[in-house]
């Protein structure tokens, strides 16, 4: 389960976001509103004309008068149909364009989130917001919003028509709707929190599923199936409870509303008879109120759906409130490329202290290898050096500025971390590379591929750089995906490159070639390699040895081998009797 979820926007924030989206396409919104008003206005003619037909029959007027009034009813109905269809068309276009803006904003905001924020919240939460929540918002903008607008205008016009016929009947019609008002207030006080809780537990289910799938081999290797099944059941049970809560709200709300629909119509007929109001007026008023129930029913149904989508919108919009940096270092540019680690301590939220007072200086242009046994803190140190996490104590700075406090764009120009985790994006080889440098030429792309030893297999593809990769395209194995990731690094051209066992999936010969090629391409750059193959340490300018969260040795390969310490033991174990 997640340790802390991403923020959720408040009601005021959601209202401001809605107004911002409306203003962005105010022309289409205004046109849809005008057409809805015209459709509602022409729809009022029918009941009024029926009342006139009743009066005409009671007055003994001929069939011709009735036929003329009936023809006007037909014409008004056709006009209402055309206006309503046009309004819905514009409303759907407005909804699709607005949904596109919501999706673009979500992607922009997600890409600016620090990795540590996403990791603490859990990928399930972000995934649920980007899929089911955005879809719910899209349904509202495309379907629910236009329908709610149409029905609201219709209901307003219908009630105004009842008051125009007879204020007393109109007042009693409104009074008859009082039970619906109380039921709606009861529902709205509870619905938003209920749907927010439902969205949170849905994120929890997504987190359990994605974590289990991602770690399927680990689960199988350590026989953790029962634990994962139990965790999944707990998440599903929590989700079931929140879904049943919102279901109970609906089972109380809708029956109360349905019963209340007949009260205004019955009351108008009764009061009209007692007050001796004209039969035509009473018939028209009753028809109006009966007509009123249809848009009101749609409004209440849409309001119920709106509560769910409003909670989804609050979760989507909440991404804007997520922290963008991990420290208060500001966005000042570093004075130089020197990296200093001073007294750094770090502990994960659910574990003990991983780093216990590390001091290290990485000089500009230096090739530093960090080695040590598993669990020594190498990967944690690399995350701090890359600004992914901020230290719990001490400082990690580049050019005197805390790395974790740099703005994302500035940070990416300073330091790039490449790990064993990699991703091949759906698209061509060229698309996968241009992510790092959109202005790169094909010659630049081939240079980057050659640098990491990937040019051979890419040239062997049927379409070369235009070959589609990913689902439905050419499949890539782990080593090819890593080479693409390294080629992106070459194109990004940062001043400091951190390789956290980034060549682990390559065979030794290819890995050695890729690392040496990268070193050649990044001549003059700082390269920090978290190494598990000690040939990387052999080629480095200096080697840092991590043990149990401490930096225990620091020096050149030759110095550390001669010292006979922990590194010398590692080298002897890995390299047999060779010592150089």
Coordinates of C-alpha atoms in Angstrom, one line a residue:
X1 CA 0.0 0.0 0.0
X2 CA 1.1 3.6 -0.4
X3 CA 2.7 5.5 2.4
X4 CA 1.4 8.9 1.5
X5 CA -0.9 9.8 -1.4
X6 CA -0.7 12.7 -3.7
X7 CA -2.7 15.8 -2.8
X8 CA -6.4 16.2 -3.5
X9 CA -7.7 19.6 -4.6
X10 CA -10.3 21.4 -2.5
X11 CA -13.7 22.5 -3.7
X12 CA -12.6 26.0 -4.3
X13 CA -9.6 24.8 -6.3
X14 CA -11.9 22.6 -8.4
X15 CA -14.3 25.5 -9.1
X16 CA -11.4 27.7 -10.2
X17 CA -10.1 25.0 -12.5
X18 CA -13.6 24.5 -14.0
X19 CA -13.8 28.3 -14.6
X20 CA -10.4 28.3 -16.1
X21 CA -11.3 25.6 -18.6
X22 CA -14.6 27.4 -19.5
X23 CA -12.8 30.6 -20.1
X24 CA -10.3 28.8 -22.4
X25 CA -13.2 27.9 -24.8
X26 CA -15.8 30.5 -23.8
X27 CA -17.0 30.9 -27.4
X28 CA -18.2 27.4 -27.7
X29 CA -19.6 27.4 -24.2
X30 CA -21.6 30.6 -24.8
X31 CA -22.9 29.3 -28.1
X32 CA -24.0 26.0 -26.5
X33 CA -25.7 28.0 -23.6
X34 CA -27.6 30.2 -26.1
X35 CA -28.8 27.2 -28.2
X36 CA -29.9 25.5 -25.0
X37 CA -31.9 28.5 -24.0
X38 CA -33.6 28.6 -27.5
X39 CA -34.4 24.9 -27.2
X40 CA -35.9 25.3 -23.8
X41 CA -37.9 28.4 -24.9
X42 CA -39.4 26.6 -27.9
X43 CA -40.1 23.6 -25.7
X44 CA -42.4 25.8 -23.5
X45 CA -44.8 26.3 -26.4
X46 CA -46.2 22.8 -26.4
X47 CA -47.9 22.7 -22.9
X48 CA -49.1 26.3 -23.4
X49 CA -50.7 25.4 -26.8
X50 CA -52.3 22.3 -25.3
X51 CA -53.9 24.6 -22.7
X52 CA -55.2 26.9 -25.5
X53 CA -56.6 23.8 -27.3
X54 CA -58.5 22.9 -24.2
X55 CA -59.9 26.4 -23.9
X56 CA -60.8 26.4 -27.6
X57 CA -62.7 23.1 -27.3
X58 CA -64.6 24.4 -24.2
X59 CA -65.4 27.6 -26.1
X60 CA -66.9 25.5 -29.0
X61 CA -64.4 26.7 -31.6
X62 CA -64.1 24.5 -34.7
X63 CA -61.7 21.9 -35.8
X64 CA -59.7 24.4 -37.9
X65 CA -58.6 26.3 -34.7
X66 CA -57.5 23.1 -33.1
X67 CA -55.6 22.1 -36.2
X68 CA -53.8 25.4 -36.4
X69 CA -52.7 25.1 -32.8
X70 CA -51.6 21.5 -33.3
X71 CA -49.5 22.6 -36.3
X72 CA -47.8 25.2 -34.2
X73 CA -47.0 22.5 -31.6
X74 CA -45.4 20.4 -34.4
X75 CA -43.3 23.3 -35.6
X76 CA -42.2 24.2 -32.1
X77 CA -41.2 20.6 -31.5
X78 CA -39.1 20.5 -34.7
X79 CA -37.4 23.8 -33.7
X80 CA -36.7 22.5 -30.2
X81 CA -35.2 19.3 -31.7
X82 CA -32.9 21.3 -34.0
X83 CA -31.8 23.7 -31.3
X84 CA -31.2 20.9 -28.8
X85 CA -29.2 18.8 -31.3
X86 CA -27.0 21.8 -32.2
X87 CA -26.5 22.6 -28.5
X88 CA -25.4 19.0 -27.8
X89 CA -23.1 19.0 -30.8
X90 CA -21.4 22.2 -29.6
X91 CA -21.4 20.9 -26.0
X92 CA -19.6 17.7 -27.1
X93 CA -17.0 19.6 -29.1
X94 CA -16.4 21.8 -26.1
X95 CA -16.1 18.7 -23.9
X96 CA -13.6 17.0 -26.2
X97 CA -11.4 20.1 -26.5
X98 CA -11.5 20.7 -22.7
X99 CA -10.7 17.0 -22.0
X100 CA -7.6 17.4 -24.3
X101 CA -6.5 20.3 -22.1
X102 CA -7.0 18.3 -18.9
X103 CA -5.0 15.4 -20.3
X104 CA -2.2 17.7 -21.4
X105 CA -2.1 19.5 -18.0
X106 CA -2.0 16.2 -16.2
X107 CA 0.9 14.9 -18.3
X108 CA 2.8 18.2 -17.9
X109 CA 2.3 18.1 -14.1
X110 CA 3.2 14.4 -13.8
X111 CA 6.4 14.9 -15.7
X112 CA 7.5 17.7 -13.3
X113 CA 6.9 15.6 -10.2
X114 CA 10.1 14.6 -8.4
X115 CA 10.6 10.8 -8.6
X116 CA 10.7 10.6 -4.8
X117 CA 7.2 12.1 -4.5
X118 CA 5.8 9.6 -7.0
X119 CA 7.5 6.7 -5.2
X120 CA 6.2 7.8 -1.7
X121 CA 2.7 8.2 -3.1
X122 CA 2.9 4.9 -5.1
X123 CA 2.7 4.4 -8.8
X124 CA -0.9 3.0 -8.3
X125 CA -2.2 6.4 -7.2
X126 CA -0.7 8.2 -10.1
X127 CA -1.8 5.5 -12.5
X128 CA -5.4 5.6 -11.2
X129 CA -5.5 9.4 -11.5
X130 CA -4.2 9.3 -15.0
X131 CA -6.6 6.6 -16.2
X132 CA -9.9 6.1 -14.4
X133 CA -10.0 9.6 -12.9
X134 CA -9.2 11.4 -16.1
X135 CA -11.7 9.1 -17.9
X136 CA -14.4 10.1 -15.4
X137 CA -13.5 13.8 -16.0
X138 CA -13.7 13.2 -19.7
X139 CA -17.1 11.6 -19.4
X140 CA -18.3 14.6 -17.5
X141 CA -17.0 17.1 -20.0
X142 CA -18.2 15.2 -23.0
X143 CA -21.6 13.8 -21.8
X144 CA -22.7 14.9 -18.3
X145 CA -21.7 18.6 -18.6
X146 CA -23.7 19.3 -21.8
X147 CA -26.7 17.2 -20.6
X148 CA -26.7 19.0 -17.2
X149 CA -26.5 22.4 -19.0
X150 CA -29.4 21.5 -21.3
X151 CA -31.6 20.1 -18.5
X152 CA -30.9 23.0 -16.1
X153 CA -31.9 25.6 -18.7
X154 CA -35.1 23.6 -19.5
X155 CA -36.0 23.2 -15.8
X156 CA -35.5 27.0 -15.2
X157 CA -37.6 27.9 -18.2
X158 CA -40.4 25.5 -17.3
X159 CA -40.7 26.7 -13.8
X160 CA -40.7 30.3 -15.0
X161 CA -43.6 29.4 -17.4
X162 CA -45.6 28.0 -14.5
X163 CA -45.2 31.3 -12.6
X164 CA -46.2 33.2 -15.7
X165 CA -49.4 31.2 -16.0
X166 CA -50.4 31.7 -12.4
X167 CA -48.0 32.8 -9.5
X168 CA -50.1 30.8 -7.0
X169 CA -49.7 27.5 -8.9
X170 CA -46.0 28.3 -9.4
X171 CA -45.5 28.8 -5.7
X172 CA -47.2 25.6 -4.8
X173 CA -45.2 23.8 -7.5
X174 CA -42.0 25.0 -5.9
X175 CA -43.3 24.1 -2.4
X176 CA -44.0 20.6 -3.7
X177 CA -40.3 20.2 -4.6
X178 CA -39.2 20.8 -1.0
X179 CA -38.6 17.1 -0.2
X180 CA -36.3 16.8 -3.2
X181 CA -34.3 19.8 -1.8
X182 CA -33.8 18.1 1.6
X183 CA -32.9 14.8 0.0
X184 CA -30.4 16.5 -2.3
X185 CA -28.8 18.4 0.7
X186 CA -28.5 15.1 2.6
X187 CA -26.9 13.4 -0.3
X188 CA -24.4 16.2 -1.2
X189 CA -23.1 16.5 2.4
X190 CA -21.9 12.9 2.2
X191 CA -21.3 12.1 -1.5
X192 CA -18.0 14.0 -2.1
X193 CA -16.1 12.4 0.8
X194 CA -17.6 9.0 -0.1
X195 CA -16.4 9.2 -3.7
X196 CA -12.9 10.6 -2.6
X197 CA -12.6 7.6 -0.3
X198 CA -13.6 5.3 -3.2
X199 CA -11.0 6.8 -5.4
X200 CA -8.3 6.4 -2.8
X201 CA -9.1 2.7 -2.3
X202 CA -9.2 2.2 -6.1
X203 CA -5.6 3.7 -6.1
X204 CA -4.7 1.2 -3.4
X205 CA -5.9 -1.7 -5.5
X206 CA -4.0 -0.4 -8.5
X207 CA -0.9 -0.1 -6.4
X208 CA -1.1 -3.7 -5.1
X209 CA -1.7 -5.0 -8.6
X210 CA 1.1 -3.1 -10.3
X211 CA 3.6 -3.8 -7.5
X212 CA 2.8 -7.5 -7.6
X213 CA 3.1 -7.7 -11.4
X214 CA 6.4 -5.7 -11.4
X215 CA 7.8 -8.0 -8.7
X216 CA 6.3 -11.3 -9.8
X217 CA 9.7 -13.0 -10.1
X218 CA 10.7 -11.9 -6.6
X219 CA 7.3 -12.9 -5.2
X220 CA 7.8 -16.4 -6.7
X221 CA 11.4 -16.7 -5.7
X222 CA 10.7 -15.9 -2.0
X223 CA 7.3 -17.6 -1.9
X224 CA 5.4 -14.5 -1.0
X225 CA 2.3 -15.5 -2.9
X226 CA 0.1 -15.8 0.2
X227 CA 1.2 -12.4 1.5
X228 CA 0.5 -10.7 -1.8
X229 CA -2.9 -12.4 -2.0
X230 CA -3.7 -11.3 1.5
X231 CA -2.7 -7.7 0.7
X232 CA -4.8 -7.8 -2.4
X233 CA -7.8 -9.1 -0.5
X234 CA -7.4 -6.3 2.1
X235 CA -7.2 -3.7 -0.6
X236 CA -10.2 -5.1 -2.4
X237 CA -12.2 -5.3 0.9
X238 CA -11.4 -1.6 1.6
X239 CA -12.5 -0.7 -1.9
X240 CA -15.7 -2.8 -1.6
X241 CA -16.7 -1.0 1.6
X242 CA -16.3 2.5 0.1
X243 CA -18.2 1.4 -3.0
X244 CA -21.0 0.0 -0.9
X245 CA -21.1 3.3 1.1
X246 CA -21.7 5.3 -2.1
X247 CA -24.3 2.7 -3.2
X248 CA -26.2 3.1 0.0
X249 CA -26.3 6.9 -0.5
X250 CA -27.8 6.4 -3.9
X251 CA -30.4 3.9 -2.7
X252 CA -31.7 6.5 -0.2
X253 CA -31.5 9.5 -2.5
X254 CA -33.2 8.3 -5.6
X255 CA -36.3 6.6 -4.1
X256 CA -37.0 9.8 -2.1
X257 CA -36.7 11.9 -5.3
X258 CA -39.0 9.6 -7.3
X259 CA -41.7 9.7 -4.7
X260 CA -41.5 13.5 -4.6
X261 CA -42.1 13.9 -8.3
X262 CA -45.8 13.4 -8.1
X263 CA -46.4 15.9 -5.3
X264 CA -46.2 19.2 -7.4
X265 CA -48.5 17.8 -10.2
X266 CA -51.1 16.5 -7.7
X267 CA -50.9 19.7 -5.7
X268 CA -51.4 22.0 -8.8
X269 CA -54.5 20.0 -9.9
X270 CA -55.9 20.2 -6.3
X271 CA -55.2 23.9 -5.8
X272 CA -56.4 24.8 -9.3
X273 CA -59.7 23.1 -8.6
X274 CA -60.2 24.7 -5.2
X275 CA -59.3 28.2 -6.5
X276 CA -61.4 27.7 -9.6
X277 CA -58.5 28.6 -11.9
X278 CA -59.2 28.2 -15.6
X279 CA -59.1 24.7 -16.9
X280 CA -56.7 25.5 -19.7
X281 CA -54.3 27.2 -17.2
X282 CA -54.5 24.2 -14.8
X283 CA -53.9 21.8 -17.6
X284 CA -50.9 23.8 -18.9
X285 CA -49.4 24.2 -15.4
X286 CA -49.8 20.4 -14.8
X287 CA -48.2 19.6 -18.1
X288 CA -45.4 22.0 -17.4
X289 CA -44.7 20.4 -14.0
X290 CA -44.9 17.0 -15.5
X291 CA -42.5 18.2 -18.2
X292 CA -40.4 19.6 -15.4
X293 CA -39.8 16.2 -13.9
X294 CA -37.9 15.0 -16.9
X295 CA -35.1 17.6 -16.8
X296 CA -35.2 17.5 -13.0
X297 CA -34.7 13.8 -13.1
X298 CA -31.8 14.1 -15.5
X299 CA -30.3 16.9 -13.4
X300 CA -30.4 14.8 -10.2
X301 CA -29.0 11.8 -12.0
X302 CA -26.2 14.0 -13.4
X303 CA -25.6 15.5 -10.0
X304 CA -25.0 12.0 -8.6
X305 CA -22.6 11.3 -11.5
X306 CA -21.1 14.8 -11.0
X307 CA -20.2 14.0 -7.4
X308 CA -18.2 11.0 -8.6
X309 CA -16.5 12.9 -11.4
X310 CA -16.0 16.0 -9.1
X311 CA -14.0 13.7 -6.7
X312 CA -12.0 12.5 -9.7
X313 CA -11.4 16.0 -10.9
X314 CA -10.2 16.9 -7.4
X315 CA -7.7 14.1 -7.6
X316 CA -6.6 15.1 -11.1
X317 CA -6.3 18.7 -10.2
X318 CA -4.6 17.8 -6.9
X319 CA -1.5 17.0 -8.9
X320 CA -0.9 20.7 -9.3
X321 CA -0.4 20.9 -5.5
X322 CA 2.2 18.2 -5.2
X323 CA 5.6 19.4 -4.2
X324 CA 8.0 20.0 -7.0
X325 CA 11.3 20.0 -5.1
X326 CA 12.5 18.2 -2.1
X327 CA 14.4 21.0 -0.4
X328 CA 14.4 24.7 -0.1
X329 CA 17.5 25.2 -2.1
X330 CA 15.8 27.5 -4.6
X331 CA 16.5 27.5 -8.3
X332 CA 19.8 29.3 -8.2
X333 CA 22.3 28.0 -10.8
X334 CA 25.3 26.1 -9.4
X335 CA 28.6 28.0 -9.4
X336 CA 30.4 25.0 -10.9
X337 CA 30.2 21.2 -11.4
X338 CA 31.8 20.1 -8.2
X339 CA 29.6 17.8 -6.1
X340 CA 30.1 17.7 -2.3
X341 CA 28.5 15.2 0.1
X342 CA 28.9 16.3 3.8
X343 CA 27.7 14.3 6.8
X344 CA 24.9 12.7 4.9
X345 CA 22.5 10.4 6.7
X346 CA 19.4 8.8 5.1
X347 CA 16.7 6.4 6.2
X348 CA 13.7 5.1 4.3
X349 CA 10.3 5.5 5.8
X350 CA 9.8 1.8 6.4
X351 CA 13.4 0.8 7.2
X352 CA 16.5 1.6 9.2
X353 CA 19.2 4.1 8.4
X354 CA 20.9 3.3 5.1
X355 CA 23.6 6.0 5.1
X356 CA 25.3 6.8 8.3
X357 CA 27.5 9.9 7.9
X358 CA 29.0 9.9 4.4
X359 CA 31.5 12.5 3.2
X360 CA 32.6 12.6 -0.4
X361 CA 33.8 15.2 -3.0
X362 CA 33.4 14.4 -6.7
X363 CA 35.6 16.6 -8.8
X364 CA 34.4 18.0 -12.2
X365 CA 35.4 15.6 -15.0
X366 CA 36.3 12.8 -12.6
X367 CA 35.4 9.2 -13.2
X368 CA 34.4 7.7 -9.8
X369 CA 33.3 4.1 -9.2
X370 CA 31.3 3.3 -6.2
X371 CA 31.6 -0.4 -5.1
X372 CA 30.6 -2.5 -2.2
X373 CA 28.4 -5.5 -1.2
X374 CA 24.6 -5.5 -1.7
X375 CA 22.8 -3.4 0.9
X376 CA 25.9 -1.2 1.5
X377 CA 24.0 2.0 0.4
X378 CA 25.4 2.4 -3.1
X379 CA 22.0 2.9 -4.9
X380 CA 20.8 5.2 -2.1
X381 CA 23.9 7.4 -2.5
X382 CA 23.3 7.5 -6.3
X383 CA 19.7 8.7 -5.7
X384 CA 21.0 11.5 -3.4
X385 CA 23.6 12.5 -5.9
X386 CA 21.0 12.7 -8.7
X387 CA 18.6 14.8 -6.6
X388 CA 15.9 12.1 -6.5
X389 CA 15.9 12.1 -2.7
X390 CA 17.1 14.7 -0.2
X391 CA 19.2 13.6 2.7
X392 CA 17.7 13.2 6.2
X393 CA 20.8 15.0 7.6
X394 CA 23.8 16.6 6.0
X395 CA 24.0 18.2 2.5
X396 CA 24.5 17.1 -1.1
X397 CA 25.4 20.1 -3.2
X398 CA 26.5 20.8 -6.8
X399 CA 28.4 24.1 -7.1
X400 CA 27.3 25.0 -3.6
X401 CA 23.5 24.5 -4.3
X402 CA 21.5 21.6 -2.8
X403 CA 20.9 19.2 -5.7
X404 CA 17.5 18.1 -4.4
X405 CA 16.4 21.8 -4.4
X406 CA 17.1 22.5 -8.1
X407 CA 14.2 23.1 -10.4
X408 CA 13.6 19.9 -12.5
X409 CA 14.7 21.5 -15.8
X410 CA 17.9 22.8 -14.2
X411 CA 18.5 19.5 -12.4
X412 CA 18.3 17.5 -15.6
X413 CA 20.9 19.7 -17.3
X414 CA 23.2 19.1 -14.3
X415 CA 22.8 15.4 -13.4
X416 CA 21.3 12.4 -15.1
X417 CA 20.8 9.0 -13.3
X418 CA 20.6 5.8 -15.4
X419 CA 19.5 2.7 -13.5
X420 CA 18.7 -0.9 -14.5
X421 CA 15.1 0.2 -14.9
X422 CA 14.4 1.3 -18.4
X423 CA 11.5 1.8 -20.8
X424 CA 11.0 1.5 -24.5
X425 CA 8.3 4.0 -25.6
X426 CA 5.7 3.1 -28.1
X427 CA 7.0 4.6 -31.3
X428 CA 10.0 4.4 -33.7
X429 CA 13.6 4.2 -32.7
X430 CA 13.9 7.8 -33.7
X431 CA 11.0 8.8 -31.4
X432 CA 12.6 6.9 -28.5
X433 CA 15.9 8.9 -29.0
X434 CA 14.4 12.3 -29.7
X435 CA 12.9 12.3 -26.2
X436 CA 16.3 13.3 -24.9
X437 CA 17.1 15.9 -27.5
X438 CA 14.2 16.9 -29.9
X439 CA 16.4 18.9 -32.2
X440 CA 18.9 16.1 -32.8
X441 CA 19.6 15.2 -36.4
X442 CA 19.8 11.6 -37.8
X443 CA 23.6 11.9 -37.8
X444 CA 23.4 12.8 -34.0
X445 CA 21.2 9.8 -33.4
X446 CA 23.6 7.4 -35.2
X447 CA 26.5 8.9 -33.3
X448 CA 24.7 8.2 -30.0
X449 CA 23.8 4.7 -31.0
X450 CA 27.4 4.0 -32.1
X451 CA 28.7 5.3 -28.8
X452 CA 26.7 2.6 -26.8
X453 CA 27.2 -0.2 -29.4
X454 CA 23.6 -0.2 -30.6
X455 CA 24.2 0.9 -34.2
X456 CA 24.6 -2.7 -35.4
X457 CA 21.3 -4.1 -34.4
X458 CA 19.4 -0.9 -35.3
X459 CA 20.9 -0.9 -38.8
X460 CA 19.7 -4.5 -39.0
X461 CA 16.1 -3.5 -38.4
X462 CA 13.9 -3.4 -41.5
X463 CA 13.1 0.3 -41.1
X464 CA 16.3 1.4 -39.3
X465 CA 15.5 4.5 -37.3
X466 CA 11.9 4.4 -38.5
X467 CA 11.2 0.9 -37.1
X468 CA 8.3 0.9 -34.7
X469 CA 9.2 -0.5 -31.2
X470 CA 7.0 -1.7 -28.4
X471 CA 3.5 -3.3 -28.4
X472 CA 2.6 -4.2 -32.0
X473 CA 6.0 -3.4 -33.3
X474 CA 9.5 -4.8 -33.1
X475 CA 10.3 -6.4 -29.7
X476 CA 13.5 -5.4 -27.8
X477 CA 15.3 -7.4 -25.2
X478 CA 16.7 -6.1 -22.0
X479 CA 20.1 -5.3 -23.3
X480 CA 18.7 -3.4 -26.4
X481 CA 16.4 -1.4 -24.1
X482 CA 19.3 -0.4 -21.9
X483 CA 21.4 0.6 -24.9
X484 CA 18.5 2.9 -26.0
X485 CA 18.5 4.4 -22.5
X486 CA 22.2 5.0 -22.6
X487 CA 21.9 6.5 -26.1
X488 CA 19.4 9.0 -24.7
X489 CA 21.9 10.0 -22.1
X490 CA 24.5 10.6 -24.7
X491 CA 22.1 12.9 -26.5
X492 CA 21.0 14.7 -23.3
X493 CA 24.7 15.5 -22.7
X494 CA 24.6 16.3 -18.9
X495 CA 27.8 17.4 -17.1
X496 CA 27.4 14.6 -14.5
X497 CA 26.3 11.1 -15.4
X498 CA 25.4 8.5 -12.7
X499 CA 25.3 4.9 -13.8
X500 CA 23.6 2.7 -11.2
X501 CA 24.6 -0.7 -12.6
X502 CA 23.1 0.7 -15.9
X503 CA 24.9 -2.0 -18.0
X504 CA 23.8 -4.9 -15.8
X505 CA 21.7 -6.5 -18.5
X506 CA 24.4 -6.3 -21.1
X507 CA 26.8 -9.2 -21.7
X508 CA 30.3 -8.4 -20.3
X509 CA 31.9 -7.6 -23.7
X510 CA 29.0 -5.3 -24.7
X511 CA 28.9 -3.7 -21.3
X512 CA 32.6 -3.0 -21.3
X513 CA 32.4 -1.5 -24.8
X514 CA 29.3 0.6 -23.8
X515 CA 31.0 2.0 -20.7
X516 CA 34.3 2.8 -22.5
X517 CA 32.4 4.4 -25.4
X518 CA 30.3 6.5 -23.0
X519 CA 33.5 7.5 -21.2
X520 CA 35.0 8.6 -24.6
X521 CA 31.8 10.5 -25.6
X522 CA 31.6 12.2 -22.2
X523 CA 35.2 13.2 -22.1
X524 CA 35.5 16.1 -19.6
X525 CA 32.2 15.1 -18.0
X526 CA 31.8 13.7 -14.5
X527 CA 30.9 10.0 -14.5
X528 CA 29.8 8.2 -11.3
X529 CA 29.4 4.5 -11.8
X530 CA 27.7 2.4 -9.2
X531 CA 29.5 -0.8 -10.2
X532 CA 29.0 -4.5 -9.6
X533 CA 31.6 -5.5 -12.2
X534 CA 35.0 -4.4 -10.9
X535 CA 36.5 -3.7 -14.3
X536 CA 34.5 -0.5 -14.1
X537 CA 36.4 0.4 -10.9
X538 CA 39.7 -0.6 -12.6
X539 CA 39.1 2.0 -15.3
X540 CA 37.9 4.8 -12.9
X541 CA 40.0 7.7 -11.7
X542 CA 39.0 6.9 -8.1
X543 CA 37.1 4.2 -6.3
X544 CA 34.8 4.7 -3.3
X545 CA 34.0 1.6 -1.2
X546 CA 30.7 1.5 0.6
X547 CA 30.2 -0.9 3.6
X548 CA 27.1 -0.9 5.9
X549 CA 26.1 2.7 5.0
X550 CA 29.6 4.1 5.4
X551 CA 32.3 5.2 3.0
X552 CA 35.2 3.1 4.2
X553 CA 37.8 3.5 1.4
X554 CA 38.6 6.1 -1.2
X555 CA 41.4 6.1 -3.7
X556 CA 42.7 4.8 -7.1
X557 CA 42.4 1.2 -8.0
X558 CA 46.1 0.6 -7.5
X559 CA 46.2 2.4 -4.1
X560 CA 43.3 0.4 -2.8
X561 CA 44.6 -2.9 -4.0
X562 CA 48.0 -2.1 -2.4
X563 CA 46.3 -1.2 0.9
X564 CA 45.0 -4.7 1.3
X565 CA 41.6 -3.6 2.6
X566 CA 38.0 -4.4 1.7
X567 CA 38.5 -3.4 -2.0
X568 CA 41.5 -5.6 -2.3
X569 CA 39.5 -8.5 -1.0
X570 CA 36.7 -7.8 -3.5
X571 CA 39.2 -7.5 -6.3
X572 CA 40.9 -10.8 -5.4
X573 CA 37.6 -12.6 -5.2
X574 CA 36.3 -11.2 -8.5
X575 CA 39.5 -11.3 -10.5
X576 CA 41.3 -14.4 -9.1
X577 CA 45.0 -14.0 -8.6
X578 CA 45.3 -10.9 -10.8
X579 CA 46.0 -7.7 -8.9
X580 CA 45.9 -5.1 -11.7

